[in-house]
Tab-separated table of C-alpha atoms and ligand atoms in Angstrom:
chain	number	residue	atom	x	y	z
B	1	UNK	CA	11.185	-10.887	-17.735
B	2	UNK	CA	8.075	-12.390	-15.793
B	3	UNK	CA	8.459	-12.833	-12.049
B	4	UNK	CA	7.362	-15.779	-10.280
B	5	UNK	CA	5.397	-15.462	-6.829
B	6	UNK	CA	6.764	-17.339	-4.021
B	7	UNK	CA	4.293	-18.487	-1.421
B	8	UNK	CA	4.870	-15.790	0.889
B	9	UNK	CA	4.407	-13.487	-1.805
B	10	UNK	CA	0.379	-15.727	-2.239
B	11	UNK	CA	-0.230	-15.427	1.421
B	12	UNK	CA	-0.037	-11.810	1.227
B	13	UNK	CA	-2.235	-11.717	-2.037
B	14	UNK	CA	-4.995	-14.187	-0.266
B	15	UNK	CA	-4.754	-12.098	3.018
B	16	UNK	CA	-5.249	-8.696	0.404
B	17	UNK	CA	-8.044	-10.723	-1.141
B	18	UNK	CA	-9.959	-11.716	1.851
B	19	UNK	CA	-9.616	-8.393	3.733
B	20	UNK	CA	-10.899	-6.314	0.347
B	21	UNK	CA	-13.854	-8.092	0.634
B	22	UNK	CA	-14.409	-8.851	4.129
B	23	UNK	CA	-13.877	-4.960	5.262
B	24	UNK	CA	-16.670	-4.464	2.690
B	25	UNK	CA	-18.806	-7.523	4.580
B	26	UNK	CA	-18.329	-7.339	7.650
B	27	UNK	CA	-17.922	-3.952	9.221
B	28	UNK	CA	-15.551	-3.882	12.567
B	29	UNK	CA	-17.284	-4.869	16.180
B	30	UNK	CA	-16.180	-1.161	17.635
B	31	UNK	CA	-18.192	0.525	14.536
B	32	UNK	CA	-21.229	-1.836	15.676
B	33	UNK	CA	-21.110	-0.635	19.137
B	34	UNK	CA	-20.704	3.590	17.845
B	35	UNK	CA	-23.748	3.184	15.894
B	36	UNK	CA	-25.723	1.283	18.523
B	37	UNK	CA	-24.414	4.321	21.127
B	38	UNK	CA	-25.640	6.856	18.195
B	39	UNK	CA	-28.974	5.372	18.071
B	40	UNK	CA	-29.576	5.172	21.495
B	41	UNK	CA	-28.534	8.902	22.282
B	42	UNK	CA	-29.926	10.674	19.181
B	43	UNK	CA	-33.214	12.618	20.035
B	44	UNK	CA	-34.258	13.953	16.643
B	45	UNK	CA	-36.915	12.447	14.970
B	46	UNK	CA	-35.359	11.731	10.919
B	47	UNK	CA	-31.785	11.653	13.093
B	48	UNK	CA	-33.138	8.031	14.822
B	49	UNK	CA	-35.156	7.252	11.705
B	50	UNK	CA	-31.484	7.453	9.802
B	51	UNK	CA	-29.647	4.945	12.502
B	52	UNK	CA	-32.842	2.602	12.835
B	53	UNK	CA	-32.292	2.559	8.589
B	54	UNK	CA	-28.168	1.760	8.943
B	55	UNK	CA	-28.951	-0.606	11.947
B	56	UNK	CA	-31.347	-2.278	9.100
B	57	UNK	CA	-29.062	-2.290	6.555
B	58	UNK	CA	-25.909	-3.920	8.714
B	59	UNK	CA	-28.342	-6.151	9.762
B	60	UNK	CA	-29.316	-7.126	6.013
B	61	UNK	CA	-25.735	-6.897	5.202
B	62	UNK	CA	-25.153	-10.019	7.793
B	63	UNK	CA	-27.964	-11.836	7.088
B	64	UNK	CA	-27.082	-12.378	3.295
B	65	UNK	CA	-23.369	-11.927	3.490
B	66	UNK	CA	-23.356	-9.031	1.374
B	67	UNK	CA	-22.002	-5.511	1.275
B	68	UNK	CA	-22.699	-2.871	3.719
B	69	UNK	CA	-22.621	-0.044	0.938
B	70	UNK	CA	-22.348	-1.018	-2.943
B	71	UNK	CA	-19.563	1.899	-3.097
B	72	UNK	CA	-16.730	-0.642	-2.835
B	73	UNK	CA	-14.671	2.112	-2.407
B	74	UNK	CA	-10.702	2.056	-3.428
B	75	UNK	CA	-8.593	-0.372	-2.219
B	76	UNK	CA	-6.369	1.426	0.604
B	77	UNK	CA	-4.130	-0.461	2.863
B	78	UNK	CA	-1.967	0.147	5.521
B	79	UNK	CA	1.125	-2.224	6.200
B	80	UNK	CA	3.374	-2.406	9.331
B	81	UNK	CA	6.547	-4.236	7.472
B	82	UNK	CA	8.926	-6.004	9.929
B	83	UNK	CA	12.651	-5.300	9.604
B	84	UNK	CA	13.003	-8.725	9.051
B	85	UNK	CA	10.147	-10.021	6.763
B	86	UNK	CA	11.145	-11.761	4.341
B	87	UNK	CA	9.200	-10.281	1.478
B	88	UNK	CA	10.292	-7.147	-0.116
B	89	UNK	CA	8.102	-4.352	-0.093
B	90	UNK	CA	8.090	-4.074	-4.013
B	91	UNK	CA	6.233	-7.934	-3.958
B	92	UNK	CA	4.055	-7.301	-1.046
B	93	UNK	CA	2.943	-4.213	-3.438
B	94	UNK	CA	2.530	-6.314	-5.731
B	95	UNK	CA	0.619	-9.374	-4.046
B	96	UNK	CA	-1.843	-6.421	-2.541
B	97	UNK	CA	-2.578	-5.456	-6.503
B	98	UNK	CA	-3.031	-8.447	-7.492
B	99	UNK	CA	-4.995	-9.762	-4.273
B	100	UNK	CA	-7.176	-6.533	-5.204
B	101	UNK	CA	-7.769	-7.677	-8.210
B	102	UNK	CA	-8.663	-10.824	-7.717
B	103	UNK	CA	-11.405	-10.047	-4.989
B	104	UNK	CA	-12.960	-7.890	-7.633
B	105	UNK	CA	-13.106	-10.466	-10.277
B	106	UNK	CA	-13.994	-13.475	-8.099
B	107	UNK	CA	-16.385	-11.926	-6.061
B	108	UNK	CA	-17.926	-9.790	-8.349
B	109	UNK	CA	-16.898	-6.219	-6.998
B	110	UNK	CA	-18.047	-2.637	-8.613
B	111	UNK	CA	-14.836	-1.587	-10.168
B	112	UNK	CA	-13.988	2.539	-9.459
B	113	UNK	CA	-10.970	2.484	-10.816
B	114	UNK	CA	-10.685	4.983	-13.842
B	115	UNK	CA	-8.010	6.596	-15.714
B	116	UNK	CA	-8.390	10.026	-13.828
B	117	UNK	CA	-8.069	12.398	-17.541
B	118	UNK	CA	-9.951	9.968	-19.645
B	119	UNK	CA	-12.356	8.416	-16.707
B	120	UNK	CA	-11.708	5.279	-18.752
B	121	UNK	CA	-12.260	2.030	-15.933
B	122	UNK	CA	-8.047	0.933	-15.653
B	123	UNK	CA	-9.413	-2.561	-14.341
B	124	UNK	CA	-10.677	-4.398	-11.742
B	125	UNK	CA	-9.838	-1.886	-9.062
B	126	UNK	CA	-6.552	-1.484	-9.781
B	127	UNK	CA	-4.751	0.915	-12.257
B	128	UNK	CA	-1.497	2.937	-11.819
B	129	UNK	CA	-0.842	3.288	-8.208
B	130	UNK	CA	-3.848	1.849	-7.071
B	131	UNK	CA	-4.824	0.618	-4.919
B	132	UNK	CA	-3.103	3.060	-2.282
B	133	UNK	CA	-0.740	1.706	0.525
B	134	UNK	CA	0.797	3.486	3.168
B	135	UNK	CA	3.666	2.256	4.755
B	136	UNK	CA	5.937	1.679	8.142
B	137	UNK	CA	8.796	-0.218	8.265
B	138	UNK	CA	9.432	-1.785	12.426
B	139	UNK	CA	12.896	-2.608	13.649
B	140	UNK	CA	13.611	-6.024	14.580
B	141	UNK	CA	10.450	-7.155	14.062
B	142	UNK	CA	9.979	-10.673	11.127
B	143	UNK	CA	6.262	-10.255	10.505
B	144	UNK	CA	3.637	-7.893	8.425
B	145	UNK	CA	0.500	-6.324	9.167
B	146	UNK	CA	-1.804	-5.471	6.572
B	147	UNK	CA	-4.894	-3.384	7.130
B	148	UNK	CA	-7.621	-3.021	4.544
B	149	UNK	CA	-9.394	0.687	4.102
B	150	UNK	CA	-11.738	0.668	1.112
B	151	UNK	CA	-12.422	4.188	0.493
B	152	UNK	CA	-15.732	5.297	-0.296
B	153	UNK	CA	-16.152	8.749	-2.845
B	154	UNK	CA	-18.662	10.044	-1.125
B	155	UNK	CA	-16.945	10.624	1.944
B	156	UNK	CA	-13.119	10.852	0.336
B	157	UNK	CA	-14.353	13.944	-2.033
B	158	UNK	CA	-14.696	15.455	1.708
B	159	UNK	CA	-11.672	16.216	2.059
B	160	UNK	CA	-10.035	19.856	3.235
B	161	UNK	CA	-6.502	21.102	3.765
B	162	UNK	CA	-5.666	24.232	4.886
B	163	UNK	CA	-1.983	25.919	5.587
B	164	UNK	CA	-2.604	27.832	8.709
B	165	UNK	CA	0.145	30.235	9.972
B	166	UNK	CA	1.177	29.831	13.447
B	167	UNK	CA	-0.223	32.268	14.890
B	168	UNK	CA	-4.205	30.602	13.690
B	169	UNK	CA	-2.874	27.922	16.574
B	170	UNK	CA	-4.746	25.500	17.915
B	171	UNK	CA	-7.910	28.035	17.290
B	172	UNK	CA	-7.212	27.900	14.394
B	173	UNK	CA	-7.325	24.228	13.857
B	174	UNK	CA	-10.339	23.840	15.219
B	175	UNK	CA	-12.411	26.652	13.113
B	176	UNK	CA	-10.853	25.235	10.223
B	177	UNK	CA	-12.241	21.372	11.174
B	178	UNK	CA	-15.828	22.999	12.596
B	179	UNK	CA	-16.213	24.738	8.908
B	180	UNK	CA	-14.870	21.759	6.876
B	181	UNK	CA	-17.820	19.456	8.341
B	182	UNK	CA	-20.583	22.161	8.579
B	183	UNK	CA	-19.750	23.141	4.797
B	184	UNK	CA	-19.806	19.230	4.217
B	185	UNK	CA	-23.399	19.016	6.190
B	186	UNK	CA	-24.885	15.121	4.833
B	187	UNK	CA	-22.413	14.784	1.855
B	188	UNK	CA	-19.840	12.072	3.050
B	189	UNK	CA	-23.031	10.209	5.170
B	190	UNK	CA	-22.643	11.137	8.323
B	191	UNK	CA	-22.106	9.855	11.522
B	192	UNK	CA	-18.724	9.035	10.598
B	193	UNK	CA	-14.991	9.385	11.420
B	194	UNK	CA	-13.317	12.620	11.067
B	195	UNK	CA	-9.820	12.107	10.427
B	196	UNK	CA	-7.418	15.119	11.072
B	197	UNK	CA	-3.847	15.411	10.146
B	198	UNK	CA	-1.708	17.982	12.055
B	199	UNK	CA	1.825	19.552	11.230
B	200	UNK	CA	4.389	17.872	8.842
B	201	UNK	CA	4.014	19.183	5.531
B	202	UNK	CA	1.244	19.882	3.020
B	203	UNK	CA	0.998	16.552	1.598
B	204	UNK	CA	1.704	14.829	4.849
B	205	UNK	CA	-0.706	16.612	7.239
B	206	UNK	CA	-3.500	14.331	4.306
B	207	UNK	CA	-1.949	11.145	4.700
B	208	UNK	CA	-2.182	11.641	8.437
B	209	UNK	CA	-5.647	12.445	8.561
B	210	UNK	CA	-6.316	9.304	6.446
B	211	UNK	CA	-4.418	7.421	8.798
B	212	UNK	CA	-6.730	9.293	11.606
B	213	UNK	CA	-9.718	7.477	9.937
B	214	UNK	CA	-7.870	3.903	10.008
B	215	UNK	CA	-8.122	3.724	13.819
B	216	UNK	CA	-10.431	1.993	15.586
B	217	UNK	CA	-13.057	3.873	16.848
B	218	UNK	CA	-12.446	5.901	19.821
B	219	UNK	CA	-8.808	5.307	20.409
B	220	UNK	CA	-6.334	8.311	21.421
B	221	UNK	CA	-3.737	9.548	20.230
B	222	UNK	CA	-0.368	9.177	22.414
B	223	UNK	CA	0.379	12.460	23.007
B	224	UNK	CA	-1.968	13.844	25.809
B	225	UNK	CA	-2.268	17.367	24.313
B	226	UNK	CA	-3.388	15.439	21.275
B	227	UNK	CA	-5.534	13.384	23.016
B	228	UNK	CA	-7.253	16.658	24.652
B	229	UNK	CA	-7.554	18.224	21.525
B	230	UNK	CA	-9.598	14.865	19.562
B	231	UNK	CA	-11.884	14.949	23.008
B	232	UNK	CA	-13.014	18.948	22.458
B	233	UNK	CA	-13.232	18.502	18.876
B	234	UNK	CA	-15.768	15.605	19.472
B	235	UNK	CA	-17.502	17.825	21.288
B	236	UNK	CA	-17.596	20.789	19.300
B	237	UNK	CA	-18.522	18.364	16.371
B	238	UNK	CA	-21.559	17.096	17.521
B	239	UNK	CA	-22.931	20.583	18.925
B	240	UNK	CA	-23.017	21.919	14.932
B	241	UNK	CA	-26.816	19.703	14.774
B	242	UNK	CA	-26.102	18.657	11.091
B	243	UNK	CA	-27.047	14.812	12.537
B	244	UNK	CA	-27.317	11.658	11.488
B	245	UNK	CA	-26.860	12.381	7.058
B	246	UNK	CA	-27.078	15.618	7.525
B	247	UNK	CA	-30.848	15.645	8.718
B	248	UNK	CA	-30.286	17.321	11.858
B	249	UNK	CA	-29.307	16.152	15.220
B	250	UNK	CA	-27.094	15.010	17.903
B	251	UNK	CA	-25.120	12.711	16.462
B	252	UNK	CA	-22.828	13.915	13.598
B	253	UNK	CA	-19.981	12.462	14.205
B	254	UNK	CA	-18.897	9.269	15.681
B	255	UNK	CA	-15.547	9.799	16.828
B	256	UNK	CA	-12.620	12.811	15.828
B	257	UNK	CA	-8.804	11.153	15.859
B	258	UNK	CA	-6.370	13.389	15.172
B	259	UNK	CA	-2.624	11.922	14.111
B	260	UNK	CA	0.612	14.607	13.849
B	261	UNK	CA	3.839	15.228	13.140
B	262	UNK	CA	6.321	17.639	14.186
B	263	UNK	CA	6.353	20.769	11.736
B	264	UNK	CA	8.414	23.695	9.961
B	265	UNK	CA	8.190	26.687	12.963
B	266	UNK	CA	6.357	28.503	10.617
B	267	UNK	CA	4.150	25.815	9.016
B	268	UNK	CA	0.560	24.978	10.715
B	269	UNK	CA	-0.897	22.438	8.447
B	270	UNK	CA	-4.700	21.043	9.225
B	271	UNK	CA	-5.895	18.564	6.913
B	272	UNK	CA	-9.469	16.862	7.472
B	273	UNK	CA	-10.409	13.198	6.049
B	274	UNK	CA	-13.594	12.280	6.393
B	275	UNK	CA	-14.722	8.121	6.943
B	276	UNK	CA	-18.693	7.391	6.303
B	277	UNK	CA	-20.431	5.496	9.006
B	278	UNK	CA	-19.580	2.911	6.930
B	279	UNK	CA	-16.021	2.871	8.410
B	280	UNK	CA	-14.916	-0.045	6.693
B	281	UNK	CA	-11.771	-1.802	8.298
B	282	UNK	CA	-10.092	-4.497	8.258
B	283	UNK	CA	-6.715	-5.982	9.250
B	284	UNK	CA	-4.569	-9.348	8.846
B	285	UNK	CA	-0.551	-10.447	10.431
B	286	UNK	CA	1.364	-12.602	8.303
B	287	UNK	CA	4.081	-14.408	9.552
B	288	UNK	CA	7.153	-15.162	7.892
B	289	UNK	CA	6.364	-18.515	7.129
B	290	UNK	CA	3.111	-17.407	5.466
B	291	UNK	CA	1.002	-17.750	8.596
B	292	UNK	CA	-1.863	-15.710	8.681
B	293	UNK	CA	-4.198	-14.564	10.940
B	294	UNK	CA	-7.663	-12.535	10.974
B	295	UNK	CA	-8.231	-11.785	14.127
B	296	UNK	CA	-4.988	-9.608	15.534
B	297	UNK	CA	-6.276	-5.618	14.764
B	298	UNK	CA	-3.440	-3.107	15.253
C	1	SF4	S1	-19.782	7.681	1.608
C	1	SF4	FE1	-19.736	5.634	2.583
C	1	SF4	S2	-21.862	5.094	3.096
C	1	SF4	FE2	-21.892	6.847	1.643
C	1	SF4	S3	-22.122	5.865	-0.373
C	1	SF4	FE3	-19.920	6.149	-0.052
C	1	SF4	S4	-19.164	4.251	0.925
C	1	SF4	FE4	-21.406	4.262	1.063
């Protein structure tokens, strides 16, 4: 039986299309303004030398209205769904494949997608259960929020979990963070976002730290002892000197968000997700009547 896409379902697929490919364009205004602050504080030598080249390239990027990185990354996107929408999640999965899709094909796009045994391409960046979408469903609410991620490998295959006990606390957290980006040094092209995910379980303390890394820039975390703990991890970050892609200097990261969850009493889960300095990001509401606008960021 073939289903038949109502228009809400083709707003949500154009809004999928258009972020896919502007997230890859056009990188967010708060990134812009990091790597500006990066290249004005860094001292070393091949440190500013690596900025001046990114500067160049967003620059380049702009000018021509082309991609900031060719890694185009996998399609990962976060939706807010409204109690009330009136789109079930099952089509808006659907109109986010097949918006995926069609930015890949239209566009051109590099396609990433592979069967992960046979490393066969599965299509135009799509395949089964790509692209990725995390989910969060708001009480009496009638709209949707869709933000595009596109994942690049180089930084996603820099990615660490570790069960701490308890008793590791907080220290513990923060050796485990300090030695995932030193062991990590230029790798996932740093300055970039490092995402931590705290408590929950195994599986959960990752799809935190991704969501760490889907933040705009600088933001805090709610919880003040959070909020502390992304501020000395900043720190502590940029005092390791592994710089600007890993050449040395002061800048290695841009920003550290943490995101958490309540936990087992004797579960201490840190997870680390790393986001380039390409931090690609970008975000779309759709009303229910298949309204949509650009320009509201959540
Ligand atoms: S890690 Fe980021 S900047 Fe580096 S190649 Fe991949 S997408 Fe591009």
């Amino acid at each position: 039986m073939s289903t038949v896409a109502t228009d809400l379902q083709k707003s949500v697929q154009d809004a999928a299309a258009n972020l896919y490919v502007s997230a890859l364009k056009d990188i967010p205004q708060d990134l812009r303004d990091a790597l500006a602050a990066a290249r004005d504080r860094e001292t070393s030598t091949p440190g500013k030398r690596v900025l001046e080249v990114i500067h160049r390239n967003v620059s380049i990027a702009d000018e021509q209205k082309n991609l900031v990185c060719q890694d185009t990354g996998i399609a990962v996107y976060h939706c807010n769904v409204g109690e009330h929408f009136p789109l079930h999640p099952a089509r808006i999965y659907e109109a986010l494949r097949d918006g995926t899709e069609r930015a890949t094909i239209d566009h051109p796009l590099r396609s990433n997608a592979v069967h992960t045994i046979t490393r066969e391409n599965t299509g135009a960046n799509i395949g089964y259960r790509l692209p990725i979408v995390h989910w969060e469903f708001i009480p009496d609410w009638d709209g949707l929020d869709v933000k595009c991620v596109p994942k690049g490998s180089g930084s996603e295959n820099m990615s660490f979990l570790k069960m701490c006990i308890p008793a590791d606390g907080v220290k513990g957290i923060k050796q485990f963070v300090l030695e995932s980006i030193v062991g990590a040094g230029g790798k996932p092209c740093p300055p970039g976002i490092v995402g931590v995910g705290i408590g929950g379980s195994a599986d959960y303390a990752m799809h935190l730290a991704k969501e760490a890394i889907m933040r705009p820039i600088g933001t805090r975390n709610g919880d003040p002892l959070v909020a502390q703990l992304e501020d000395e991890l900043y720190g502590l970050l940029n005092e390791t000197g592994i710089g600007p892609m890993g050449l040395g200097g002061d800048v290695t990261v841009l920003q550290c968000h943490i995101e958490h969850a309540d936990t087992h009493m004797t579960l201490n889960p840190v997870a680390v997700n790393y986001q380039c300095w390409a931090a690609r990001r970008a975000s779309a509401h759709i009303g229910p009547d298949g309204s949509i606008d650009y320009d509201r960021e959540f």
